[in-house]
Coordinates of C-alpha atoms and ligand atoms in Angstrom, one line a residue:
M8 CA 99.4 137.6 105.8
N9 CA 102.1 138.1 103.2
V10 CA 105.0 135.8 104.1
C11 CA 108.4 135.5 102.6
V12 CA 110.6 132.4 103.2
V13 CA 114.3 132.7 102.4
G14 CA 115.9 129.4 101.8
T15 CA 113.7 126.7 100.1
G16 CA 115.2 123.5 101.4
Y17 CA 113.5 120.9 103.5
V18 CA 112.4 123.4 106.1
G19 CA 111.8 126.5 104.0
L20 CA 109.8 124.6 101.4
V21 CA 107.6 122.7 103.8
S22 CA 107.0 125.7 106.1
G23 CA 106.3 127.9 103.1
V24 CA 103.8 125.5 101.5
C25 CA 102.0 124.9 104.9
F26 CA 101.8 128.7 105.6
S27 CA 100.2 129.1 102.2
D28 CA 97.9 126.2 102.7
I29 CA 96.4 127.8 105.8
G30 CA 95.6 130.9 103.7
N31 CA 98.6 133.2 103.6
K32 CA 100.3 134.5 100.5
V33 CA 103.8 133.0 100.5
T34 CA 106.9 133.7 98.3
C35 CA 109.7 131.2 98.7
I36 CA 113.1 132.5 97.8
D37 CA 116.3 130.6 97.0
L38 CA 119.6 131.3 95.4
D39 CA 119.5 128.1 93.5
Q40 CA 118.0 129.0 90.1
E41 CA 117.6 125.4 89.0
K42 CA 115.6 124.5 92.2
I43 CA 113.4 127.6 91.7
D44 CA 112.7 126.8 88.0
K45 CA 111.7 123.3 88.9
L46 CA 109.5 124.4 91.8
K47 CA 107.7 126.9 89.5
Q48 CA 106.7 123.9 87.4
G49 CA 105.6 122.0 90.5
I50 CA 108.7 119.7 90.4
I51 CA 109.9 119.0 94.0
P52 CA 113.7 118.7 94.4
I53 CA 113.4 116.5 97.5
Y54 CA 111.6 113.4 98.5
E55 CA 109.0 114.2 101.0
P56 CA 105.6 112.3 101.1
G57 CA 102.6 114.6 100.3
L58 CA 104.7 117.6 99.5
S59 CA 104.3 117.6 95.7
D60 CA 100.4 117.6 95.8
L61 CA 100.4 120.4 98.4
V62 CA 102.8 122.6 96.4
L63 CA 100.8 122.2 93.2
K64 CA 97.5 122.9 95.0
N65 CA 98.8 126.1 96.5
I66 CA 100.5 127.3 93.2
N67 CA 97.2 126.7 91.4
E68 CA 95.3 128.6 94.1
N69 CA 97.7 131.6 93.7
R70 CA 98.9 131.5 97.3
L71 CA 102.4 130.1 96.7
S72 CA 105.1 131.4 94.4
F73 CA 108.9 130.9 94.0
S74 CA 111.7 133.3 93.0
T75 CA 115.4 133.9 93.2
D76 CA 114.8 137.6 93.7
L77 CA 114.6 138.6 97.3
T78 CA 113.1 142.0 96.5
E79 CA 110.1 140.2 95.1
G80 CA 109.6 138.3 98.3
L81 CA 110.2 141.3 100.6
K82 CA 107.8 143.6 98.8
D83 CA 104.6 143.6 100.9
A84 CA 105.9 140.9 103.3
D85 CA 104.6 141.2 106.8
V86 CA 106.8 138.3 108.0
V87 CA 110.2 137.1 106.6
F88 CA 111.5 133.7 107.6
I89 CA 115.2 132.9 107.3
A90 CA 115.3 129.1 106.7
V91 CA 118.8 128.6 105.2
G92 CA 121.2 125.9 106.2
T93 CA 123.4 126.1 109.3
P94 CA 125.9 123.3 108.6
P95 CA 128.6 122.3 111.1
K96 CA 132.0 123.8 110.8
E97 CA 135.1 121.6 111.3
N98 CA 135.0 122.2 115.1
G99 CA 131.3 121.4 115.4
E100 CA 130.2 125.0 115.7
A101 CA 127.2 126.1 113.5
D102 CA 128.3 127.9 110.4
L103 CA 126.3 131.1 110.2
Q104 CA 127.6 132.4 106.9
Y105 CA 124.3 131.7 105.1
V106 CA 122.1 133.3 107.8
E107 CA 124.4 136.3 107.9
A108 CA 124.3 136.7 104.1
V109 CA 120.5 136.6 104.1
A110 CA 120.4 139.2 106.9
K111 CA 122.7 141.5 104.8
S112 CA 120.5 141.1 101.7
I113 CA 117.3 141.8 103.8
G114 CA 119.0 144.9 105.2
E115 CA 119.8 146.1 101.6
H116 CA 116.2 145.9 100.5
L117 CA 114.2 146.7 103.7
D118 CA 111.7 149.4 103.0
S119 CA 108.8 149.0 105.5
Y120 CA 108.1 147.3 108.9
K121 CA 108.5 143.6 108.9
V122 CA 109.0 140.8 111.5
I123 CA 112.2 139.0 110.5
V124 CA 112.2 135.5 112.0
T125 CA 115.1 133.0 112.2
K126 CA 113.7 129.6 111.6
S127 CA 117.1 128.0 111.0
T128 CA 118.6 126.3 114.0
V129 CA 121.1 128.9 115.3
P130 CA 123.2 129.4 118.4
V131 CA 122.0 131.6 121.1
G132 CA 122.8 135.2 120.3
T133 CA 122.2 134.8 116.5
G134 CA 119.0 136.7 116.6
K135 CA 120.9 139.7 118.1
R136 CA 123.5 139.3 115.4
V137 CA 120.9 139.3 112.6
K138 CA 119.4 142.5 114.1
E139 CA 122.8 144.2 114.1
I140 CA 123.5 143.3 110.5
I141 CA 120.1 144.4 109.2
A142 CA 120.2 147.6 111.2
S143 CA 123.7 148.5 110.1
V144 CA 123.1 147.7 106.4
S145 CA 119.6 149.2 106.2
G146 CA 120.4 152.2 108.3
H147 CA 117.1 152.0 110.2
T148 CA 115.4 150.0 112.9
N149 CA 111.9 149.8 111.5
F150 CA 111.7 146.0 112.0
D151 CA 111.5 143.4 114.7
I152 CA 113.5 140.2 114.9
A153 CA 112.2 136.9 116.3
S154 CA 113.1 133.3 116.6
N155 CA 110.8 130.5 115.6
P156 CA 112.8 127.3 115.5
E157 CA 111.5 124.4 113.4
F158 CA 110.7 120.9 114.8
L159 CA 109.5 119.0 111.7
R160 CA 110.8 115.6 110.9
E161 CA 111.9 114.7 107.4
G162 CA 109.6 112.0 106.1
S163 CA 106.5 113.3 108.0
A164 CA 107.3 117.0 107.5
I165 CA 103.8 118.1 106.2
Y166 CA 102.0 116.2 109.0
D167 CA 104.4 117.6 111.6
T168 CA 103.8 121.2 110.5
M169 CA 100.1 120.9 110.0
N170 CA 99.8 119.2 113.5
M171 CA 102.6 121.0 115.2
E172 CA 102.8 120.2 119.0
R173 CA 104.0 123.6 119.8
A174 CA 105.2 126.8 118.1
V175 CA 108.1 128.4 120.0
I176 CA 108.1 132.1 119.4
G177 CA 110.9 134.2 120.8
V178 CA 110.5 137.9 120.5
E179 CA 111.7 141.3 121.7
S180 CA 108.6 143.3 121.1
E181 CA 104.9 142.7 121.9
K182 CA 104.0 143.6 118.3
A183 CA 106.2 140.8 116.8
G184 CA 104.7 138.4 119.4
E185 CA 101.2 139.3 118.3
V186 CA 102.0 139.0 114.6
L187 CA 103.6 135.5 115.0
T188 CA 100.9 134.3 117.3
E189 CA 98.2 135.3 114.8
L190 CA 100.1 133.6 112.0
H191 CA 100.2 130.3 113.9
K192 CA 96.5 130.5 115.1
P193 CA 95.2 128.2 112.3
F194 CA 97.6 125.5 113.4
N195 CA 95.7 125.4 116.7
T196 CA 98.8 124.6 118.6
N197 CA 100.5 125.4 121.9
I198 CA 102.3 128.7 121.7
V199 CA 105.4 129.1 123.8
L200 CA 106.0 132.8 123.8
T201 CA 109.4 133.8 125.2
D202 CA 112.5 135.9 124.5
V203 CA 114.7 135.3 121.5
E204 CA 117.6 133.7 123.4
T205 CA 115.4 131.2 125.2
A206 CA 113.7 130.2 121.9
E207 CA 117.1 129.6 120.3
M208 CA 118.1 127.4 123.3
I209 CA 114.8 125.4 123.2
K210 CA 115.7 124.0 119.8
Y211 CA 119.1 122.8 120.8
A212 CA 117.9 121.5 124.2
S213 CA 115.1 119.5 122.5
N214 CA 117.3 117.9 119.9
A215 CA 120.1 117.1 122.4
F216 CA 117.5 115.6 124.7
L217 CA 116.1 113.3 122.0
A218 CA 119.6 112.3 120.9
T219 CA 120.4 111.5 124.6
K220 CA 117.3 109.3 124.7
I221 CA 118.6 107.4 121.7
S222 CA 122.1 107.0 123.0
F223 CA 120.8 106.0 126.4
I224 CA 118.7 103.2 125.1
N225 CA 121.6 102.1 122.8
E226 CA 123.8 101.8 125.8
V227 CA 121.1 99.9 127.6
A228 CA 120.9 97.6 124.6
N229 CA 124.7 97.0 124.7
V230 CA 124.4 96.0 128.3
C231 CA 121.4 93.8 127.5
E232 CA 123.5 91.8 125.1
L233 CA 126.1 91.2 127.8
V234 CA 123.7 90.1 130.5
G235 CA 121.1 88.3 128.4
A236 CA 118.2 90.8 128.6
D237 CA 115.9 92.0 125.7
V238 CA 116.1 95.8 125.1
T239 CA 112.7 95.9 123.2
K240 CA 111.0 94.6 126.3
V241 CA 113.1 96.9 128.6
A242 CA 112.0 99.9 126.4
E243 CA 108.4 98.8 126.5
G244 CA 108.5 98.4 130.3
M245 CA 110.1 101.8 130.6
G246 CA 107.8 103.5 128.1
F247 CA 104.6 103.0 130.0
D248 CA 105.9 105.4 132.6
N249 CA 104.6 108.8 131.5
R250 CA 107.6 110.5 132.9
I251 CA 109.7 108.5 130.4
G252 CA 107.4 108.0 127.4
K253 CA 107.6 105.5 124.6
A254 CA 109.1 107.6 121.9
F255 CA 112.8 107.5 120.9
L256 CA 113.5 104.3 122.8
Q257 CA 114.2 102.1 119.8
A258 CA 117.6 100.6 120.1
G259 CA 119.6 100.4 116.9
I260 CA 122.8 101.6 115.2
G261 CA 122.1 105.2 116.3
Y262 CA 121.0 108.5 114.8
G263 CA 122.2 110.3 111.7
G264 CA 120.6 113.0 109.6
S265 CA 121.0 116.7 109.1
C266 CA 120.0 117.7 112.7
F267 CA 120.9 115.6 115.7
P268 CA 124.6 115.2 114.9
K269 CA 125.2 118.8 114.1
D270 CA 122.9 120.2 116.8
T271 CA 124.5 118.1 119.6
S272 CA 128.0 119.3 118.5
A273 CA 126.8 122.8 118.2
L274 CA 125.3 122.7 121.8
V275 CA 128.6 121.4 123.1
Q276 CA 130.3 124.4 121.4
I277 CA 127.7 126.9 122.6
A278 CA 128.2 125.6 126.2
G279 CA 132.0 125.5 125.8
K280 CA 132.2 129.1 124.5
A281 CA 130.2 130.1 127.6
G282 CA 132.7 128.3 129.8
Y283 CA 130.7 125.2 130.5
D284 CA 131.6 121.6 129.7
F285 CA 128.4 119.8 128.6
K286 CA 129.5 116.3 129.5
I287 CA 126.3 114.4 128.9
V288 CA 125.9 115.6 125.3
R289 CA 129.6 115.0 124.6
N290 CA 129.2 111.4 125.6
V291 CA 125.9 111.1 123.7
E292 CA 127.8 111.9 120.5
E293 CA 130.6 109.4 121.3
V294 CA 128.1 106.6 122.1
N295 CA 126.3 107.3 118.9
Q296 CA 129.4 107.3 116.7
N297 CA 130.5 104.0 118.2
Q298 CA 127.1 102.4 118.0
R299 CA 127.0 102.2 114.2
F300 CA 130.1 99.9 114.1
K301 CA 128.3 97.2 116.1
I302 CA 127.1 96.0 112.7
I303 CA 130.7 95.3 111.6
D304 CA 131.4 93.5 114.9
K305 CA 128.3 91.3 114.5
L306 CA 129.1 90.5 110.9
E307 CA 132.7 89.6 111.7
A308 CA 131.5 87.4 114.6
V309 CA 129.7 85.2 112.1
F310 CA 132.5 85.0 109.5
N311 CA 135.5 84.5 111.9
N312 CA 136.7 88.0 111.4
D313 CA 137.1 87.6 107.7
L314 CA 134.8 89.4 105.4
S315 CA 136.9 89.1 102.3
G316 CA 135.1 87.9 99.2
R317 CA 131.8 87.8 101.1
K318 CA 128.8 89.2 99.3
I319 CA 127.0 91.5 101.7
A320 CA 123.5 92.8 100.9
V321 CA 123.1 96.2 102.5
L322 CA 119.5 97.2 102.9
G323 CA 118.9 100.9 103.4
L324 CA 121.4 103.8 102.9
A325 CA 119.4 106.9 104.1
F326 CA 119.7 107.8 107.7
K327 CA 116.0 106.9 108.3
P328 CA 113.1 105.6 106.2
N329 CA 110.9 107.9 104.0
T330 CA 113.7 110.2 103.1
D331 CA 116.5 110.5 100.5
D332 CA 118.6 112.5 103.0
M333 CA 122.0 111.0 103.3
R334 CA 123.5 113.6 105.7
D335 CA 125.5 111.7 108.4
A336 CA 123.8 108.4 107.6
P337 CA 125.6 105.4 109.2
S338 CA 125.9 103.9 105.7
I339 CA 128.5 106.6 104.9
D340 CA 130.9 105.0 107.4
L341 CA 129.8 101.4 107.1
V342 CA 129.8 100.7 103.4
P343 CA 133.4 101.9 102.8
L344 CA 134.5 100.0 105.9
L345 CA 132.9 96.8 104.6
Q346 CA 134.6 97.3 101.3
E347 CA 137.9 98.0 103.0
K348 CA 137.5 94.6 104.7
G349 CA 137.2 92.9 101.4
A350 CA 133.4 92.5 101.3
D351 CA 131.5 92.7 98.0
V352 CA 128.7 95.1 98.9
F353 CA 125.4 95.2 97.0
A354 CA 123.3 98.0 98.5
F355 CA 119.6 98.9 97.9
D356 CA 117.7 101.9 99.1
P357 CA 114.2 102.7 97.8
V358 CA 114.9 106.4 97.3
A359 CA 118.4 107.4 98.5
A360 CA 120.7 105.6 96.0
E361 CA 121.3 108.7 93.9
N362 CA 122.3 110.9 96.8
A363 CA 124.2 108.0 98.4
R364 CA 126.4 107.7 95.3
K365 CA 127.5 111.3 95.8
V366 CA 128.8 110.7 99.3
I367 CA 129.9 107.0 99.2
P368 CA 132.7 106.6 96.6
G369 CA 132.6 103.2 94.8
L370 CA 129.1 102.4 96.1
N371 CA 127.5 99.6 94.3
A372 CA 123.8 100.5 94.6
V373 CA 121.4 98.2 92.8
E374 CA 117.9 99.1 91.6
N375 CA 115.9 96.6 93.6
L376 CA 115.9 94.5 96.7
Q377 CA 116.1 91.2 94.8
K378 CA 119.4 92.2 93.1
A379 CA 120.9 93.1 96.4
V380 CA 120.0 89.9 98.2
N381 CA 120.6 87.4 95.3
N382 CA 123.3 85.0 96.5
A383 CA 124.3 87.2 99.4
D384 CA 126.3 85.6 102.2
A385 CA 124.6 87.9 104.7
V386 CA 122.0 90.6 104.7
V387 CA 122.6 93.8 106.7
I388 CA 119.8 96.1 107.6
L389 CA 120.8 99.8 108.1
T390 CA 117.5 101.6 107.5
D391 CA 114.0 100.4 108.6
W392 CA 112.2 101.1 105.4
P393 CA 108.6 99.6 105.7
E394 CA 109.2 97.5 102.5
F395 CA 112.0 95.6 104.2
K396 CA 109.6 94.7 107.0
E397 CA 107.3 93.3 104.4
M398 CA 109.9 91.1 102.7
D399 CA 108.9 87.5 102.2
L400 CA 111.4 85.9 104.6
V401 CA 110.7 82.4 103.4
Q402 CA 111.4 83.3 99.8
L403 CA 114.4 85.4 100.9
K404 CA 116.0 82.4 102.5
E405 CA 115.8 80.6 99.1
T406 CA 117.5 83.5 97.3
I407 CA 120.4 84.1 99.6
N408 CA 123.5 82.0 99.9
Q409 CA 123.5 81.8 103.6
P410 CA 120.5 82.6 105.9
I411 CA 122.3 85.3 107.9
I412 CA 120.7 88.6 108.8
I413 CA 122.4 91.4 110.8
D414 CA 119.7 93.8 111.7
G415 CA 120.7 97.3 112.8
R416 CA 117.1 98.4 113.3
N417 CA 115.5 95.5 115.1
M418 CA 112.9 94.9 112.4
F419 CA 112.0 91.3 113.1
E420 CA 111.3 89.1 116.1
P421 CA 114.3 86.9 117.0
E422 CA 112.1 83.8 117.8
T423 CA 110.3 84.0 114.4
M424 CA 113.7 84.4 112.6
K425 CA 114.9 81.3 114.5
E426 CA 111.9 79.3 113.5
L427 CA 112.4 80.4 109.9
G428 CA 115.9 79.0 110.0
Y429 CA 117.9 82.2 110.1
Y430 CA 121.0 83.3 112.0
Y431 CA 119.7 86.6 113.2
S432 CA 121.7 89.1 115.2
S433 CA 120.0 92.4 116.2
I434 CA 120.7 95.1 118.7
G435 CA 120.3 94.5 122.4
R436 CA 118.3 91.3 121.9
P437 CA 119.2 87.6 122.1
L438 CA 121.2 86.3 119.2
V439 CA 119.4 83.4 117.6
D440 CA 120.7 80.7 115.2
G441 CA 118.1 78.6 113.5
R442 CA 120.4 77.2 110.8
E443 CA 120.6 73.4 110.6
Ligands
NAD518 P1 118.7 122.8 103.2 O1 120.1 122.7 103.0 O2 117.8 121.7 102.7 O3 118.1 124.1 102.5 C1 118.7 125.4 102.7 C2 118.4 126.2 101.4 O4 118.8 127.6 101.6 C3 119.1 125.7 100.1 O5 118.1 125.5 99.1 C4 120.0 126.8 99.7 O6 120.2 127.0 98.3 C5 119.3 128.0 100.3 N1 120.1 129.2 100.6 C6 121.4 129.3 101.1 N2 121.8 130.6 101.1 C7 120.8 131.3 100.6 C8 120.6 132.7 100.4 N3 121.5 133.6 100.8 N4 119.4 133.1 99.9 C9 118.4 132.3 99.6 N5 118.6 130.9 99.7 C10 119.7 130.5 100.3 O7 118.5 123.0 104.7 P2 117.3 122.5 105.7 O8 117.4 121.0 106.0 O9 116.0 123.0 105.2 O10 117.6 123.2 107.0 C11 117.5 124.6 107.2 C12 117.6 125.0 108.7 O11 116.5 124.4 109.4 C13 118.9 124.5 109.3 O12 119.3 125.4 110.3 C14 118.5 123.2 110.0 O13 119.3 122.9 111.1 C15 117.1 123.5 110.5 N6 116.2 122.4 110.6 C16 116.2 121.4 109.7 C17 115.3 120.3 109.8 C18 115.3 119.1 108.9 O14 114.7 118.1 109.2 N7 115.9 119.3 107.7 C19 114.4 120.2 110.9 C20 114.4 121.3 111.8 C21 115.3 122.4 111.7

């Protein structure tokens, strides 16, 4: 099929390249000239494992092209995906200005039947709004609208798309359902065929449920600390129950990123507008926001509430490993707070430092792990990058000023840390102190 993807960010680029890799002819459109120029040369503007090779392969095999000109993408397209951002407004609602702008441009250039699919995460009712805009601007109704929300995870986006667990396809017409089912056939996945509104809701319900799981286990962790239980064992014991499952039960300093924070607030807004108070999700957000500050409490507990002049090594700035995405990362709140409390912060992240500098004023991000930990009074782990897991803990102890680790991601075993002579405070597990 001929596919046009409008919006070449994380989602648009990954979807576009995967649709091309399974044999479609894909044109990815973006307003950002610099981004498109780079992509044409095979230079990838984001950090995503495996993406670069796949983009180059499909450019070379003439299935993938990039343009800033929407007419180029629309020409001959059977399916048009809208994959632009839907960032949160001040009140938590999803901002639909980019989706609406794309709908208007599609309307201006629509000349033959196409299935126009919203892939962006959008509130229930947006598909209808897109339809109204396109129909009123184009003056005809020779098109179908559909919803096909995206579930990929940054960091494993290619794998997630190529091995998608389900494709949710919300349509108003049988024809659109057939076209999109056909398009997804090579992925050999479960197709959930439904109406547009239900598809839109599935995305928010899924993300809010996963966020709930994280906040739930974080609250369990907080209780574990008070009563002397170990949350990792609690999660293991829970996870063997198929009704619960093992995933998303890792206690820590909570979620961040471009999706969970904004999608939970958007769901609260969607429900509120419909006259319903979505209490659970409201509390999930509150628990998550508070959870990140546990790091500060734990650090202050070791230093008698005085962090002034302490050299603190912060390991990890991105909201999760394998990404340079800094959107709503806990580090955005925590690094400035540490600095406000007088700490001398030396931060290291394998890939997110450049993006982090844009959102954390006064950030002192150093170029390697060694520089961050040298003579540190304490090491604080905010992101569970695999290379932190592989640190030589014996050597680390020689390098740092005091063997104190505050671990917001539960990367190490408390007993081992104790044997190695560390003061080690993690989330929902026994505090150990192996210092002499
Ligand atoms: P992004 O900000 O990385 O990319 C959006 C792109 O759209 C940008 O490159 C921007 O220049 C472009 N754009 C904006 N207006 C445009 C226009 N009128 N014409 C052409 N291009 C335009 O966003 P993203 O992370 O890819 O997210 C896109 C959507 O997918 C959001 O709704 C998001 O909630 C959803 N989503 C994201 C993820 C994720 O992990 N990032 C996962 C699932 C769903």
